[in-house]
Coordinates of C-alpha atoms in Angstrom, one line a residue:
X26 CA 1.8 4.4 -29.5
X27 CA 4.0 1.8 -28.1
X28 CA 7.0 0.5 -29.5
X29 CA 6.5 -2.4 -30.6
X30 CA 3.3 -2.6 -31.2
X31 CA 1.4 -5.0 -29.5
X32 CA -0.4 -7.1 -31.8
X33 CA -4.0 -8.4 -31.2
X34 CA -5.8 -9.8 -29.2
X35 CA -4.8 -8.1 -26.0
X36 CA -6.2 -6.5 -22.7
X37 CA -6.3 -3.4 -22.1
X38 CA -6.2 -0.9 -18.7
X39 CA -7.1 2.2 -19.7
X40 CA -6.6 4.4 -17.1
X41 CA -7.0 7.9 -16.9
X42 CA -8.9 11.2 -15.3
X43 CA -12.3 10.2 -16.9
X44 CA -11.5 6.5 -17.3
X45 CA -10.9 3.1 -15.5
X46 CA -11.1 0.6 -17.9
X47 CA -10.7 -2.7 -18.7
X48 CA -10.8 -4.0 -22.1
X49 CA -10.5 -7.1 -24.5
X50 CA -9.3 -5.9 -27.3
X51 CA -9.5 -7.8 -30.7
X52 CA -8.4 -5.5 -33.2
X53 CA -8.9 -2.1 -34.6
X54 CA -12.8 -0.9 -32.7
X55 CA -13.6 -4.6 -31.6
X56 CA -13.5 -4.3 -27.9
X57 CA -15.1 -6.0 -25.0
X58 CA -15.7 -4.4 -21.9
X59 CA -14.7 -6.4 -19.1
X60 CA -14.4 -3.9 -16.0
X61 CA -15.5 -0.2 -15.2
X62 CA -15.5 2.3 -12.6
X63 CA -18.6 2.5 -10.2
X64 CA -17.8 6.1 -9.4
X65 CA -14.3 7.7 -9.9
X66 CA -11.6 7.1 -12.2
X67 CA -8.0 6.7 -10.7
X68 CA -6.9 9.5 -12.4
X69 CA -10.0 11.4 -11.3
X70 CA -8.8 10.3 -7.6
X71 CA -4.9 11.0 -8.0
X72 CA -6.1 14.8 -8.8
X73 CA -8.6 14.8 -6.1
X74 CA -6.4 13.7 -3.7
X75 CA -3.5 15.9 -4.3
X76 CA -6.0 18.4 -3.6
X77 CA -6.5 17.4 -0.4
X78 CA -3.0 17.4 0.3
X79 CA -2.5 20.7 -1.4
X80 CA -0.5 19.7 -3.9
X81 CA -0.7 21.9 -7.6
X82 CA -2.5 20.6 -10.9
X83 CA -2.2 18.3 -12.4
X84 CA -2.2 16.4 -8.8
X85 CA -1.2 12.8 -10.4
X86 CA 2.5 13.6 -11.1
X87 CA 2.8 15.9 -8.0
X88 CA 1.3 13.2 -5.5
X89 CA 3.7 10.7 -7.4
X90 CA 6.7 13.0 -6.6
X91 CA 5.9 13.4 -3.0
X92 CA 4.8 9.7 -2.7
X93 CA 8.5 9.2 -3.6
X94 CA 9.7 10.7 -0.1
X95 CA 7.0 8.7 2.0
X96 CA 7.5 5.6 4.1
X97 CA 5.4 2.2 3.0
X98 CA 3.0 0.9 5.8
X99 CA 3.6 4.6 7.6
X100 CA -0.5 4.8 7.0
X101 CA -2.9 2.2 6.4
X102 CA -5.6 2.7 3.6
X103 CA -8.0 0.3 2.0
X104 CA -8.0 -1.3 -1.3
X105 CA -11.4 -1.0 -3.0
X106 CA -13.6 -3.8 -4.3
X107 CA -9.8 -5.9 -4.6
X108 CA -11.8 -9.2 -3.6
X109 CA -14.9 -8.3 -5.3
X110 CA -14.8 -10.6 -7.5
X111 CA -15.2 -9.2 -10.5
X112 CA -13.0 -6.4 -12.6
X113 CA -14.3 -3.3 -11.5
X114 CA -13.2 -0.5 -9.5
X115 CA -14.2 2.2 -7.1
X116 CA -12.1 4.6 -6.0
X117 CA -14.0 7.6 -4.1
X118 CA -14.2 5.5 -0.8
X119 CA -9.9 5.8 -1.0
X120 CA -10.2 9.7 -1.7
X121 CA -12.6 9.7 1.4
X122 CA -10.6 7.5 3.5
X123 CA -7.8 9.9 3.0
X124 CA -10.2 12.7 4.3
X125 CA -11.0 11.1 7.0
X126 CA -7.2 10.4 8.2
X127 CA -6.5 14.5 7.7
X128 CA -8.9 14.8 9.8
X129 CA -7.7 12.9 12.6
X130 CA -4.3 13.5 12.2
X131 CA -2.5 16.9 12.1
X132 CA -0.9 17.0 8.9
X133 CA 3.1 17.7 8.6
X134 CA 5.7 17.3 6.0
X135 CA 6.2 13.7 6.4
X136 CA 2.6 12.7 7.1
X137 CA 1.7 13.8 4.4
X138 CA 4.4 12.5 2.3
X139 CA 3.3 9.0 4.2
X140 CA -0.4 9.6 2.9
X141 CA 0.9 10.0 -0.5
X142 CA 2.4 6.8 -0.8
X143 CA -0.5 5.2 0.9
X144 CA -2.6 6.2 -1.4
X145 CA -0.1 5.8 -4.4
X146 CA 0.5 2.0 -3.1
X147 CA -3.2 1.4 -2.8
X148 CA -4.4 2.6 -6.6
X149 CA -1.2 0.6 -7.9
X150 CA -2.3 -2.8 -5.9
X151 CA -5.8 -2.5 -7.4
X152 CA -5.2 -1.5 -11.1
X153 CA -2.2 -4.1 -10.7
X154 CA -4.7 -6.9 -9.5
X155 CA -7.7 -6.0 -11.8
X156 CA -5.2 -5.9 -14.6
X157 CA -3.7 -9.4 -13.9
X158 CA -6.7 -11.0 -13.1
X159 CA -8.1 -10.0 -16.6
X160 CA -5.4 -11.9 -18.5
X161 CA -6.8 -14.7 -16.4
X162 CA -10.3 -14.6 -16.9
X163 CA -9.9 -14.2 -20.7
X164 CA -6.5 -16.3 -21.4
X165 CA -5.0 -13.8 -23.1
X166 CA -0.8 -12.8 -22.6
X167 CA -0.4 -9.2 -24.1
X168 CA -1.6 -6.1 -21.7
X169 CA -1.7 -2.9 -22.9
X170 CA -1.6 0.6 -20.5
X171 CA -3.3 3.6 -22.0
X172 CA -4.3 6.8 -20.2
X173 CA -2.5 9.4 -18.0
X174 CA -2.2 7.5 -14.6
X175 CA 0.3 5.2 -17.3
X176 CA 3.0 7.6 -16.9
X177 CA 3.3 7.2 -13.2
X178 CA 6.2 4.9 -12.5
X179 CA 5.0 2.7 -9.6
X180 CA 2.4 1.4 -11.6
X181 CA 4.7 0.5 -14.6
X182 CA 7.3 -1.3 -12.5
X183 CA 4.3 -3.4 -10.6
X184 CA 2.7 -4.6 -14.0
X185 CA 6.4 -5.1 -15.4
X186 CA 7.7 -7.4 -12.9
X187 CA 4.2 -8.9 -12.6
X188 CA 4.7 -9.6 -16.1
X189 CA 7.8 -11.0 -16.4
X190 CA 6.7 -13.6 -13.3
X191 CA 4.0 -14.3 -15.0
X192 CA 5.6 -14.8 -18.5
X193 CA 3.3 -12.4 -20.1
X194 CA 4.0 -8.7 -22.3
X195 CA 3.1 -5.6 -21.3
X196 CA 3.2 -2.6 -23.1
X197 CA 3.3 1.2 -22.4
X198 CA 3.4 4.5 -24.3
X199 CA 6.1 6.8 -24.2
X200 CA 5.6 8.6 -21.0
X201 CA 4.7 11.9 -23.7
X202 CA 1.8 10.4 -25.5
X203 CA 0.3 9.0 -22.1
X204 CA -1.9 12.2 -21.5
X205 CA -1.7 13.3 -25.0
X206 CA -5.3 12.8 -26.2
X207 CA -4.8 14.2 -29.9
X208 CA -1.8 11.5 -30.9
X209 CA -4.1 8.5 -29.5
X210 CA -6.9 9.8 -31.4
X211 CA -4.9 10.7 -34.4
X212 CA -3.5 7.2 -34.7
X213 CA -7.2 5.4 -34.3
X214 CA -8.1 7.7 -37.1
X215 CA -5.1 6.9 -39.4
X216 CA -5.7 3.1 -38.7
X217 CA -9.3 2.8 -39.6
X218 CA -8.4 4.9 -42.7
X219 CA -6.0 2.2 -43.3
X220 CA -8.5 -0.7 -43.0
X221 CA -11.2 1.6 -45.3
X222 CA -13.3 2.5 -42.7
X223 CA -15.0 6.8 -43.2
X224 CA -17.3 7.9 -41.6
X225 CA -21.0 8.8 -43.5
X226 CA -21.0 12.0 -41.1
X227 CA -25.1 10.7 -39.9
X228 CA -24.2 10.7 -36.3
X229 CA -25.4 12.4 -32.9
X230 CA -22.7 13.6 -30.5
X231 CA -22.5 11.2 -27.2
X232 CA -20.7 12.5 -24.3
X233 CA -20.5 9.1 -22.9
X234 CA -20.3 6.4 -25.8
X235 CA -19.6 2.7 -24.6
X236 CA -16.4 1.4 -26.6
X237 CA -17.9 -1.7 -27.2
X238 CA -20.3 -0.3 -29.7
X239 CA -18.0 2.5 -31.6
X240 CA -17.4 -0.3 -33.9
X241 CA -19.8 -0.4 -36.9
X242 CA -21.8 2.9 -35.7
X243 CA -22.0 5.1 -38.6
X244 CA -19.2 3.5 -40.0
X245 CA -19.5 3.0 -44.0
X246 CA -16.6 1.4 -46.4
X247 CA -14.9 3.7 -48.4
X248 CA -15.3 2.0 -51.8
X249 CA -19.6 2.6 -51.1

């Protein structure tokens, strides 16, 4: 869904309400899983979060927008697991860190804009170093954003620069297909029809299927 297309091999940070992911990706289903989340998702976190600050639903773009109007440094959060050595993530200590400072602090207009940002400017650092560090660790120049918490602007201008530092290509959806599920899944669909691959229809529904084994599970060629 992003113009151009990216062309393989590349990493992927999928990031969205259910999701923090990163991904090798070597072509149409061949994906390695090189980092998850050991509790919530960022997205999962933006939404709690704006809760807490009681902001509307979705909370990811209405944190963002009051994020905008806060001061950076104003409040001090922590970065989850950023020197943990590997590529995985944690956000629920953040969401509780956040807790923990609106309870301490009586909240007004621009506290909690302040809080916003903190929390906005902590999320971006991680997904930003996770993402960075991945194109290290497996060589590769080409990163690709999927997921909903890709439409928020800080992180897109962080990986951006990052990239053109770094002399590396990063690629994002149009900010409409970012949370639109049905086009992403549409165009996995049409290219797997493209490449032969149907489906024999001898499967079991799995709530939580691993990426890294979609590949060849009930898959059949459509000349058999």
């Amino acid at each position: 869904l992003a113009v151009p297309r990216p062309p393989f091999p590349f990493v992927a940070l999928l990031v969205s309400g259910g999701h923090t992911q990163l991904h090798a990706v070597h072509g149409v289903g061949e994906y390695t899983l090189l980092g998850d989340t050991v509790d919530d998702a960022a997205g999962e976190a933006f939404d709690k979060t704006a809760k807490l600050l009681g902001l509307p639903y979705p909370g990811g773009p209405a944190l963002e927008r009051l994020a905008a109007r806060g001061r950076r440094g104003a409040v001090a959060l922590p970065r989850p697991m950023l020197g943990s050595g590997d590529l995985n993530f944690s956000f629920s200590g953040l969401k509780t860190a956040v807790l923990t400072y609106l309870r301490q602090q009586a909240p007004t207009d621009e506290r909690t804009a302040d809080i916003a940002r903190a929390f906005e400017d902590a999320v971006v650092d991680v997904l930003a170093a996770k993402a960075l560090a991945a194109l290290d660790v497996t060589g590769l120049d080409r990163l690709v954003v999927a997921g909903g918490v890709g439409a928020n602007r800080s992180l897109r201008d962080r990986l951006s620069a990052a990239a053109r530092q770094r002399g590396v290509e990063v690629f994002f959806p149009d900010l409409q297909f970012c949370t639109d599920n049905g086009a992403m899944i549409a165009l996995v669909g049409a290219l797997r029809l493209q490449r032969g691959n149907v489906h024999d229809y001898r499967f079991t529904v799995r709530p939580r299927w691993d990426l890294s084994s979609v590949r060849t599970a009930g898959i059949v060629s459509a000349a058999s």
